[in-house]
Amino acid sequence: MGISRENLLILSGLDSESSLLNQHESLADFNAIVVPDPDAACAAIQRRGADCVLVEGFPAEVAVEVLETIQHTNPTTPVVFRSDDMNAALAVRLIRAGAHHCFHTNDSIDELCGTMKSAAAAARSQERASRDKREAGEPWRSILVGDSGAMEAVAETIRLVGNRRCTVLISGETGTGKEMAARALHAASHRAHHQMVAINCSALPENLLEAELFGHTKGAFTGAATSRIGRFEQANKGTILLDEIGDMPIDLQAKLLRVLQEREIQRLGSSESIKVDVRVIAATNVDLQERVRQGKFREDLYYRLNVVPLQMPPLRKRTSDIPALVEHFIQKVCKAENIPLKRVMPETMNRLCSHLWPGNVRQLENAVEMAVAVCGDNEVLASRDFGLPLGPTRSFVSRPQPADTMQVDESVDFETAVSRFELAMLDSALRHTGGNKTAAAERLGMKRTTLIMKMRSLENNGLLLEKAG
């Protein structure tokens, strides 16, 4: 097995010939990719992760903003700066803001690469130690697969309220893992050695759902030949998960509200009140506030349930977790089938990471199960095994053209035409905002740093924004 190389992300404001990526010998120890702007850098960090980020060729006026953008995506990733503008004052400012190190372009490339390698190795080691420590002291953390920023936010909420009795409302799209979050909440509490009971509120008609939740006496309804306890009594001292709570019939919602308020239930057909000590977790994939406005969900019940809101992120917001999820599901399926573990080639994993996954984690799990089933005796899973479509996997919506879009003369080469088009868009946005770069960037749907870099690039190409202000 080869030595794992650190993932280096180069955020470059330089042309391709000047970028450090051309220093092939110096970068031989890295898996390095180059991106042109902070937005692309953040997307790459979320998609493939980064052990170190090198920012090169960005002007001093946006350097701190670039750093803050990267830190917002992953605050633990070491960021190294390299620039013609680098001086002592800027270096001190950047390091105080959280940069790992700063270099001038005249500094030694070997020293730069050595610094990045040691920073990346230290970051990897620290993350591994933190993860091991978390899992050792928090066994429930292994239920939540992935360590993206979005999943760490979920884990932090569970840390804070796991051991409390308060009701939690878990919301999120279908397939995002709401039940897994509920199980992590239960495992993180002092109720973990008691039972967790789950019931889908949309799976049963109203009369059967009430009996299922609260139990019934003998003869309470046709077919009730014996008495039976309900899910709330089963979950006594433990946790009950009310899944798809938004589909609960409105009349039954009033009875649930009383249970939450009084902490007691009445079996169907009985007037006897039974005290229960249950931690209630509700889950929904619909907007309950909209249901309240439509008169389909009680407002008082909504507020009683929504004591602690927990939002499960869609898979498209945590794409850096896809490799860990794929490995987790492969192990799960292969163990269940009692077959040797399969593995995924890097190019296939890249396609999995760039796929849209509208069905979220559940769809990914089903794709992995299918891949293991159809690959036969092959040790390696290919893209076709997962049923991935051919060609691009993501679609992009083009922005509306400015009203004064320029006409391109047939004799103009492509790059010049593109530059003039960008110039027209920037010029139009700046004119509409009175030269305010921040407002112009918002108008164009980009970050201020990206706009400034575009302006600088156009200026270097001999094109000027006359009305830039």
Coordinates of C-alpha atoms in Angstrom, one line a residue:
M1 CA 0.0 0.0 0.0
G2 CA 1.4 3.4 -1.0
I3 CA 1.9 6.3 1.4
S4 CA -1.1 8.6 1.6
R5 CA -0.3 12.1 0.2
E6 CA -1.7 15.3 1.6
N7 CA -4.5 17.0 -0.3
L8 CA -3.3 20.5 -1.3
L9 CA -5.7 23.0 -2.6
I10 CA -4.2 26.0 -4.4
L11 CA -6.4 29.0 -4.6
S12 CA -4.6 31.0 -7.3
G13 CA -5.2 34.5 -8.7
L14 CA -2.3 34.0 -11.1
D15 CA -2.2 32.8 -14.7
S16 CA -1.6 29.1 -15.2
E17 CA 2.1 29.6 -16.1
S18 CA 2.9 31.5 -12.9
S19 CA 1.0 29.2 -10.5
L20 CA 3.0 27.1 -8.1
L21 CA 1.3 24.1 -9.6
N22 CA 3.9 24.2 -12.4
Q23 CA 6.6 23.5 -9.8
H24 CA 6.1 19.8 -10.4
E25 CA 9.1 18.5 -8.4
S26 CA 8.2 20.5 -5.3
L27 CA 4.6 19.4 -5.3
A28 CA 5.3 15.7 -6.0
D29 CA 4.4 14.8 -2.4
F30 CA 0.9 16.4 -2.7
N31 CA -2.4 15.6 -4.3
A32 CA -2.7 19.2 -5.6
I33 CA -5.5 20.9 -7.5
V34 CA -5.9 24.6 -8.5
V35 CA -9.1 26.7 -8.2
P36 CA -9.6 30.3 -9.4
D37 CA -11.7 31.9 -6.7
P38 CA -12.8 31.6 -3.1
D39 CA -16.2 30.1 -4.0
A40 CA -14.6 27.3 -6.0
A41 CA -12.2 26.8 -3.1
C42 CA -15.0 26.3 -0.6
A43 CA -16.8 23.9 -3.0
A44 CA -13.6 21.9 -3.4
I45 CA -13.1 21.7 0.4
Q46 CA -16.6 20.5 0.9
R47 CA -16.3 18.0 -1.9
R48 CA -12.9 16.4 -1.4
G49 CA -11.5 18.1 1.7
A50 CA -8.1 19.8 2.0
D51 CA -5.2 19.1 4.4
C52 CA -3.7 22.5 3.5
V53 CA -4.8 25.5 1.4
L54 CA -2.3 27.7 -0.5
V55 CA -3.5 31.2 -1.5
E56 CA -1.3 32.8 -4.1
G57 CA -1.5 35.9 -6.2
F58 CA -4.3 37.7 -4.4
P59 CA -4.0 41.4 -3.6
A60 CA -3.5 42.6 0.0
E61 CA -6.9 44.3 0.0
V62 CA -8.8 41.1 -0.2
A63 CA -6.4 38.7 1.5
V64 CA -8.1 38.7 4.9
E65 CA -11.6 38.3 3.3
V66 CA -10.3 35.3 1.4
L67 CA -8.9 33.8 4.6
E68 CA -12.2 34.4 6.4
T69 CA -14.2 32.7 3.6
I70 CA -12.0 29.6 3.8
Q71 CA -12.2 29.5 7.6
H72 CA -16.0 29.7 7.4
T73 CA -16.0 26.5 5.4
N74 CA -13.4 24.7 7.6
P75 CA -11.8 26.6 10.5
T76 CA -9.2 23.9 11.1
T77 CA -7.7 23.8 7.7
P78 CA -4.2 25.5 7.7
V79 CA -4.0 28.3 5.1
V80 CA -0.7 29.5 3.7
F81 CA -0.3 32.7 1.7
R82 CA 2.2 33.5 -1.1
S83 CA 2.1 36.9 -2.8
D84 CA 4.2 39.6 -4.5
D85 CA 2.4 42.0 -2.1
M86 CA 3.6 40.2 1.0
N87 CA 5.3 42.4 3.6
A88 CA 5.7 42.3 7.3
A89 CA 2.6 44.3 8.0
L90 CA 0.4 42.1 5.8
A91 CA 1.9 38.9 7.2
V92 CA 1.3 40.0 10.8
R93 CA -2.3 40.9 9.9
L94 CA -3.0 37.6 8.2
I95 CA -1.4 35.5 10.9
R96 CA -3.4 37.4 13.6
A97 CA -6.5 36.5 11.5
G98 CA -5.6 32.8 11.6
A99 CA -3.2 32.2 8.6
H100 CA -0.7 29.4 9.2
H101 CA 2.3 31.1 7.4
C102 CA 3.0 33.8 4.8
F103 CA 5.6 33.8 2.0
H104 CA 6.8 36.3 -0.6
T105 CA 7.1 34.9 -4.1
N106 CA 10.9 35.4 -3.9
D107 CA 11.1 33.0 -0.9
S108 CA 12.3 29.4 -1.3
I109 CA 9.8 27.1 -3.0
D110 CA 11.3 24.2 -1.0
E111 CA 10.8 26.0 2.3
L112 CA 7.2 26.8 1.2
C113 CA 6.4 23.2 0.4
G114 CA 8.0 22.0 3.6
T115 CA 5.9 24.3 5.6
M116 CA 2.7 23.2 3.8
K117 CA 3.6 19.5 4.3
S118 CA 4.2 19.9 8.0
A119 CA 1.1 22.0 8.4
A120 CA -1.0 19.4 6.5
A121 CA 0.5 16.5 8.5
A122 CA -0.2 18.3 11.8
A123 CA -3.8 19.1 10.8
R124 CA -4.4 15.4 9.8
S125 CA -2.9 14.2 13.1
Q126 CA -4.9 16.7 15.1
E127 CA -8.2 15.8 13.3
R128 CA -7.5 12.1 13.8
A129 CA -6.8 12.6 17.5
S130 CA -9.9 14.7 18.0
R131 CA -12.0 12.2 16.2
D132 CA -10.6 9.3 18.3
K133 CA -11.2 11.3 21.5
R134 CA -14.7 12.1 20.5
E135 CA -15.6 8.6 19.6
A136 CA -14.0 7.2 22.8
G137 CA -16.0 9.6 25.0
E138 CA -19.0 9.8 22.8
P139 CA -19.9 6.3 21.4
W140 CA -23.1 7.8 20.0
R141 CA -21.0 9.8 17.5
S142 CA -20.3 6.7 15.4
I143 CA -24.0 6.6 14.6
L144 CA -23.6 9.9 12.6
V145 CA -21.3 9.1 9.7
G146 CA -19.3 12.0 8.4
D147 CA -17.3 14.9 10.0
S148 CA -18.3 17.8 7.6
G149 CA -19.1 21.1 9.1
A150 CA -22.8 20.5 8.6
M151 CA -22.6 17.2 10.5
E152 CA -20.5 18.6 13.3
A153 CA -23.2 21.2 13.8
V154 CA -25.7 18.4 14.2
A155 CA -23.3 16.6 16.6
E156 CA -22.8 19.8 18.7
T157 CA -26.6 20.1 19.2
I158 CA -26.8 16.5 20.3
R159 CA -23.9 17.1 22.8
L160 CA -25.8 20.0 24.3
V161 CA -29.2 18.5 24.6
G162 CA -28.7 14.8 24.5
N163 CA -28.9 14.3 28.2
R164 CA -31.8 16.7 28.6
R165 CA -35.5 15.7 28.7
C166 CA -36.5 18.5 26.3
T167 CA -38.5 17.6 23.2
V168 CA -36.5 17.8 19.9
L169 CA -38.0 18.5 16.4
I170 CA -35.8 17.0 13.7
S171 CA -36.5 18.4 10.2
G172 CA -35.0 17.7 6.9
E173 CA -35.5 16.4 3.4
T174 CA -36.5 12.8 2.8
G175 CA -33.5 10.4 3.2
T176 CA -31.3 12.8 5.2
G177 CA -31.0 10.5 8.2
K178 CA -33.5 12.0 10.7
E179 CA -33.9 8.6 12.4
M180 CA -30.2 8.2 12.8
A181 CA -30.0 11.6 14.5
A182 CA -32.8 10.5 16.8
R183 CA -31.0 7.3 17.7
A184 CA -27.8 9.4 18.4
L185 CA -29.9 11.6 20.7
H186 CA -31.1 8.6 22.5
A187 CA -27.7 7.1 22.8
A188 CA -26.2 10.4 24.1
S189 CA -28.7 10.5 27.0
H190 CA -29.0 8.8 30.3
R191 CA -31.9 6.9 28.8
A192 CA -29.7 5.0 26.5
H193 CA -29.9 1.7 28.5
H194 CA -33.7 1.9 28.1
Q195 CA -35.7 1.3 24.9
M196 CA -36.1 3.7 22.0
V197 CA -39.5 3.2 20.2
A198 CA -40.2 4.6 16.7
I199 CA -43.5 5.0 15.0
N200 CA -44.4 6.4 11.6
C201 CA -47.4 8.7 12.0
S202 CA -48.3 8.5 8.3
A203 CA -48.4 4.7 8.1
L204 CA -51.7 4.1 10.0
P205 CA -55.2 5.5 9.9
E206 CA -56.3 7.7 12.8
N207 CA -58.2 5.1 14.9
L208 CA -55.4 2.6 14.6
L209 CA -52.7 5.2 15.2
E210 CA -54.3 6.3 18.5
A211 CA -54.4 2.8 19.7
E212 CA -50.9 2.2 18.6
L213 CA -49.6 5.2 20.5
F214 CA -51.6 5.0 23.7
G215 CA -52.7 1.4 23.8
H216 CA -56.3 0.0 24.3
T217 CA -58.4 -2.1 26.6
K218 CA -60.2 -5.3 25.7
G219 CA -63.3 -4.5 23.7
A220 CA -62.3 -0.8 23.1
F221 CA -63.1 -1.3 19.4
T222 CA -64.1 -4.1 17.0
G223 CA -61.3 -6.7 17.0
A224 CA -59.8 -5.6 20.3
A225 CA -59.9 -9.1 21.8
T226 CA -57.3 -8.3 24.5
S227 CA -55.8 -5.3 26.2
R228 CA -52.6 -3.9 24.8
I229 CA -50.1 -1.3 25.9
G230 CA -49.1 1.5 23.5
R231 CA -45.8 2.8 22.2
F232 CA -45.6 5.5 24.9
E233 CA -45.8 2.9 27.6
Q234 CA -43.3 0.7 25.8
A235 CA -40.9 3.7 25.7
N236 CA -41.3 4.5 29.4
K237 CA -38.0 5.7 30.9
G238 CA -36.7 5.7 27.3
T239 CA -37.3 7.7 24.1
I240 CA -40.1 7.7 21.5
L241 CA -39.6 8.9 18.0
L242 CA -42.8 10.3 16.2
D243 CA -41.7 10.1 12.6
E244 CA -43.6 12.1 9.9
I245 CA -45.4 14.1 12.7
G246 CA -46.7 16.5 10.1
D247 CA -49.1 13.8 8.8
M248 CA -50.7 13.2 12.2
P249 CA -54.5 13.7 12.0
I250 CA -55.6 17.0 13.6
D251 CA -57.9 15.4 16.2
L252 CA -55.1 13.2 17.4
Q253 CA -52.8 16.1 17.7
A254 CA -54.9 17.5 20.6
K255 CA -54.5 14.2 22.5
L256 CA -50.7 14.2 21.8
L257 CA -50.5 17.8 23.1
R258 CA -52.1 16.7 26.4
V259 CA -49.6 13.9 26.7
L260 CA -46.7 16.3 26.3
Q261 CA -48.2 18.7 28.8
E262 CA -49.3 16.2 31.5
R263 CA -46.8 13.4 30.9
E264 CA -49.6 10.9 31.1
I265 CA -51.7 8.8 28.7
Q266 CA -55.0 7.1 28.6
R267 CA -55.5 3.8 26.8
L268 CA -58.3 3.7 24.3
G269 CA -61.5 2.6 26.0
S270 CA -60.2 3.5 29.5
S271 CA -60.5 6.6 31.7
E272 CA -57.5 5.7 33.8
S273 CA -54.5 8.0 33.5
I274 CA -51.0 6.4 33.3
K275 CA -47.9 8.4 34.1
V276 CA -45.1 8.0 31.6
D277 CA -41.5 9.2 31.7
V278 CA -40.7 9.5 28.0
R279 CA -38.3 11.7 26.0
V280 CA -40.2 12.7 22.8
I281 CA -38.4 13.3 19.5
A282 CA -40.5 14.3 16.5
A283 CA -39.3 14.2 12.9
T284 CA -40.7 15.7 9.7
N285 CA -39.8 16.4 6.1
V286 CA -42.5 19.0 5.6
D287 CA -42.6 22.7 6.7
L288 CA -44.7 22.5 9.9
Q289 CA -45.1 26.3 10.1
E290 CA -46.7 26.2 6.6
R291 CA -49.0 23.3 7.8
V292 CA -49.9 25.6 10.8
R293 CA -50.8 28.4 8.3
Q294 CA -52.9 26.0 6.3
G295 CA -54.8 24.9 9.5
K296 CA -53.5 21.3 9.2
F297 CA -51.3 21.4 12.2
R298 CA -52.0 22.8 15.7
E299 CA -49.9 25.9 16.5
D300 CA -49.7 25.0 20.2
L301 CA -48.5 21.5 19.4
Y302 CA -45.9 22.9 17.0
Y303 CA -44.3 25.1 19.7
R304 CA -44.5 22.3 22.2
L305 CA -42.6 20.0 19.8
N306 CA -40.1 22.6 18.6
V307 CA -38.4 23.2 21.9
V308 CA -35.0 22.3 20.3
P309 CA -35.0 22.4 16.5
L310 CA -32.4 20.1 14.7
Q311 CA -32.0 20.5 11.0
M312 CA -30.5 17.6 9.1
P313 CA -28.5 18.8 6.1
P314 CA -29.2 17.4 2.6
L315 CA -26.3 15.4 1.1
R316 CA -25.5 18.2 -1.4
K317 CA -24.6 20.3 1.6
R318 CA -22.2 17.7 3.0
T319 CA -20.5 16.2 -0.1
S320 CA -17.2 15.8 1.8
D321 CA -18.9 13.1 3.8
I322 CA -19.8 10.9 0.7
P323 CA -16.5 8.9 0.8
A324 CA -17.0 8.0 4.4
L325 CA -20.7 7.1 3.8
V326 CA -19.8 5.0 0.8
E327 CA -17.2 3.0 2.8
H328 CA -19.7 2.7 5.7
F329 CA -22.4 1.3 3.4
I330 CA -20.0 -1.0 1.6
Q331 CA -18.9 -2.6 4.9
K332 CA -22.5 -2.9 6.0
V333 CA -23.7 -4.6 2.8
C334 CA -20.7 -6.9 2.5
K335 CA -21.0 -7.9 6.1
A336 CA -24.7 -8.7 5.7
E337 CA -24.0 -10.7 2.5
N338 CA -20.9 -12.4 4.1
I339 CA -18.7 -11.5 1.1
P340 CA -15.2 -9.9 0.8
L341 CA -15.1 -6.1 1.1
K342 CA -15.4 -4.2 -2.2
R343 CA -13.5 -1.0 -2.9
V344 CA -14.1 2.1 -5.1
M345 CA -11.6 3.6 -7.5
P346 CA -10.8 7.3 -7.0
E347 CA -12.4 8.4 -10.3
T348 CA -15.6 6.6 -9.4
M349 CA -15.6 8.2 -5.9
N350 CA -15.2 11.6 -7.6
R351 CA -18.3 10.9 -9.7
L352 CA -20.2 9.8 -6.6
C353 CA -19.1 13.0 -4.9
S354 CA -20.3 15.2 -7.8
H355 CA -23.7 13.4 -8.2
L356 CA -26.7 15.4 -7.1
W357 CA -28.4 12.6 -4.9
P358 CA -31.9 14.2 -4.7
G359 CA -32.8 11.2 -2.4
N360 CA -29.9 12.1 -0.1
V361 CA -28.2 9.5 2.1
R362 CA -31.0 6.9 1.6
Q363 CA -30.5 7.1 -2.2
L364 CA -26.7 6.7 -1.8
E365 CA -27.2 3.7 0.4
N366 CA -29.4 2.1 -2.1
A367 CA -26.9 2.8 -4.9
V368 CA -24.1 1.2 -2.9
E369 CA -26.3 -1.9 -2.2
M370 CA -27.1 -2.1 -6.0
A371 CA -23.4 -1.7 -6.9
V372 CA -22.3 -4.5 -4.6
A373 CA -25.1 -6.7 -6.0
V374 CA -24.4 -6.2 -9.7
C375 CA -20.6 -6.1 -9.6
G376 CA -20.5 -9.9 -9.3
D377 CA -17.1 -11.2 -8.2
N378 CA -15.3 -8.0 -9.1
E379 CA -13.3 -6.6 -6.2
V380 CA -13.6 -3.0 -7.5
L381 CA -16.9 -1.1 -7.9
A382 CA -17.2 0.9 -11.1
S383 CA -19.4 3.9 -11.9
R384 CA -21.7 1.8 -14.0
D385 CA -22.4 -0.4 -11.0
F386 CA -23.9 2.5 -9.1
G387 CA -26.2 3.4 -12.0
L388 CA -24.5 6.8 -12.4
P389 CA -25.6 8.7 -15.6
L390 CA -23.1 9.4 -18.3
G391 CA -21.8 13.0 -18.8
P392 CA -22.0 16.0 -16.4
T393 CA -23.8 15.3 -13.1
R394 CA -24.5 18.9 -12.1
S395 CA -26.4 21.5 -14.0
F396 CA -25.7 25.2 -13.8
V397 CA -28.2 28.1 -14.3
S398 CA -26.8 30.9 -16.4
R399 CA -27.3 34.4 -15.1
P400 CA -29.4 36.9 -17.1
Q401 CA -27.4 39.0 -19.4
P402 CA -27.1 42.7 -18.7
A403 CA -29.4 44.9 -20.8
D404 CA -26.4 46.5 -22.6
T405 CA -24.7 43.2 -23.6
M406 CA -22.0 44.0 -26.2
Q407 CA -22.1 42.6 -29.7
V408 CA -19.0 40.6 -30.6
D409 CA -17.3 41.2 -33.9
E410 CA -16.6 38.0 -35.8
S411 CA -12.9 38.8 -36.0
V412 CA -12.4 38.9 -32.2
D413 CA -10.9 35.7 -30.7
F414 CA -12.8 33.8 -28.1
E415 CA -10.8 34.8 -25.0
T416 CA -11.0 38.5 -25.9
A417 CA -14.7 38.2 -26.5
V418 CA -15.2 36.6 -23.1
S419 CA -13.1 39.3 -21.4
R420 CA -15.2 42.0 -23.1
F421 CA -18.4 40.3 -22.0
E422 CA -17.2 40.1 -18.4
L423 CA -16.1 43.8 -18.7
A424 CA -19.7 44.7 -19.8
M425 CA -21.3 42.8 -16.9
L426 CA -19.0 44.3 -14.3
D427 CA -19.3 47.8 -15.7
S428 CA -23.1 47.5 -15.8
A429 CA -23.3 46.3 -12.2
L430 CA -20.9 49.0 -10.9
R431 CA -22.9 51.7 -12.7
H432 CA -26.1 50.5 -11.2
T433 CA -24.6 50.5 -7.7
G434 CA -22.7 53.8 -8.0
G435 CA -19.3 52.1 -7.9
N436 CA -20.1 50.1 -4.7
K437 CA -18.1 46.9 -5.2
T438 CA -19.9 45.0 -2.4
A439 CA -23.4 45.9 -3.9
A440 CA -22.2 45.1 -7.4
A441 CA -20.9 41.7 -6.3
E442 CA -24.3 40.9 -4.7
R443 CA -26.0 42.0 -7.9
L444 CA -23.9 39.6 -9.9
G445 CA -24.3 36.7 -7.4
M446 CA -20.6 36.6 -6.5
K447 CA -18.4 37.4 -3.5
R448 CA -16.7 40.8 -3.3
T449 CA -13.3 39.1 -3.4
T450 CA -14.2 37.4 -6.7
L451 CA -15.3 40.7 -8.2
I452 CA -12.1 42.4 -7.3
M453 CA -10.0 39.6 -8.7
K454 CA -12.1 39.8 -12.0
M455 CA -11.4 43.5 -12.1
R456 CA -7.7 43.0 -11.5
S457 CA -7.5 40.3 -14.2
L458 CA -9.2 42.5 -16.8
E459 CA -6.9 45.3 -15.9
N460 CA -3.9 43.0 -16.4
N461 CA -5.3 42.1 -19.8
G462 CA -5.3 45.7 -20.9
L463 CA -9.1 46.3 -20.3
L464 CA -10.2 49.0 -17.9
L465 CA -13.4 49.7 -16.1
E466 CA -14.0 53.3 -16.8
K467 CA -16.9 53.7 -14.4
A468 CA -15.6 51.4 -11.6
G469 CA -15.2 54.3 -9.2

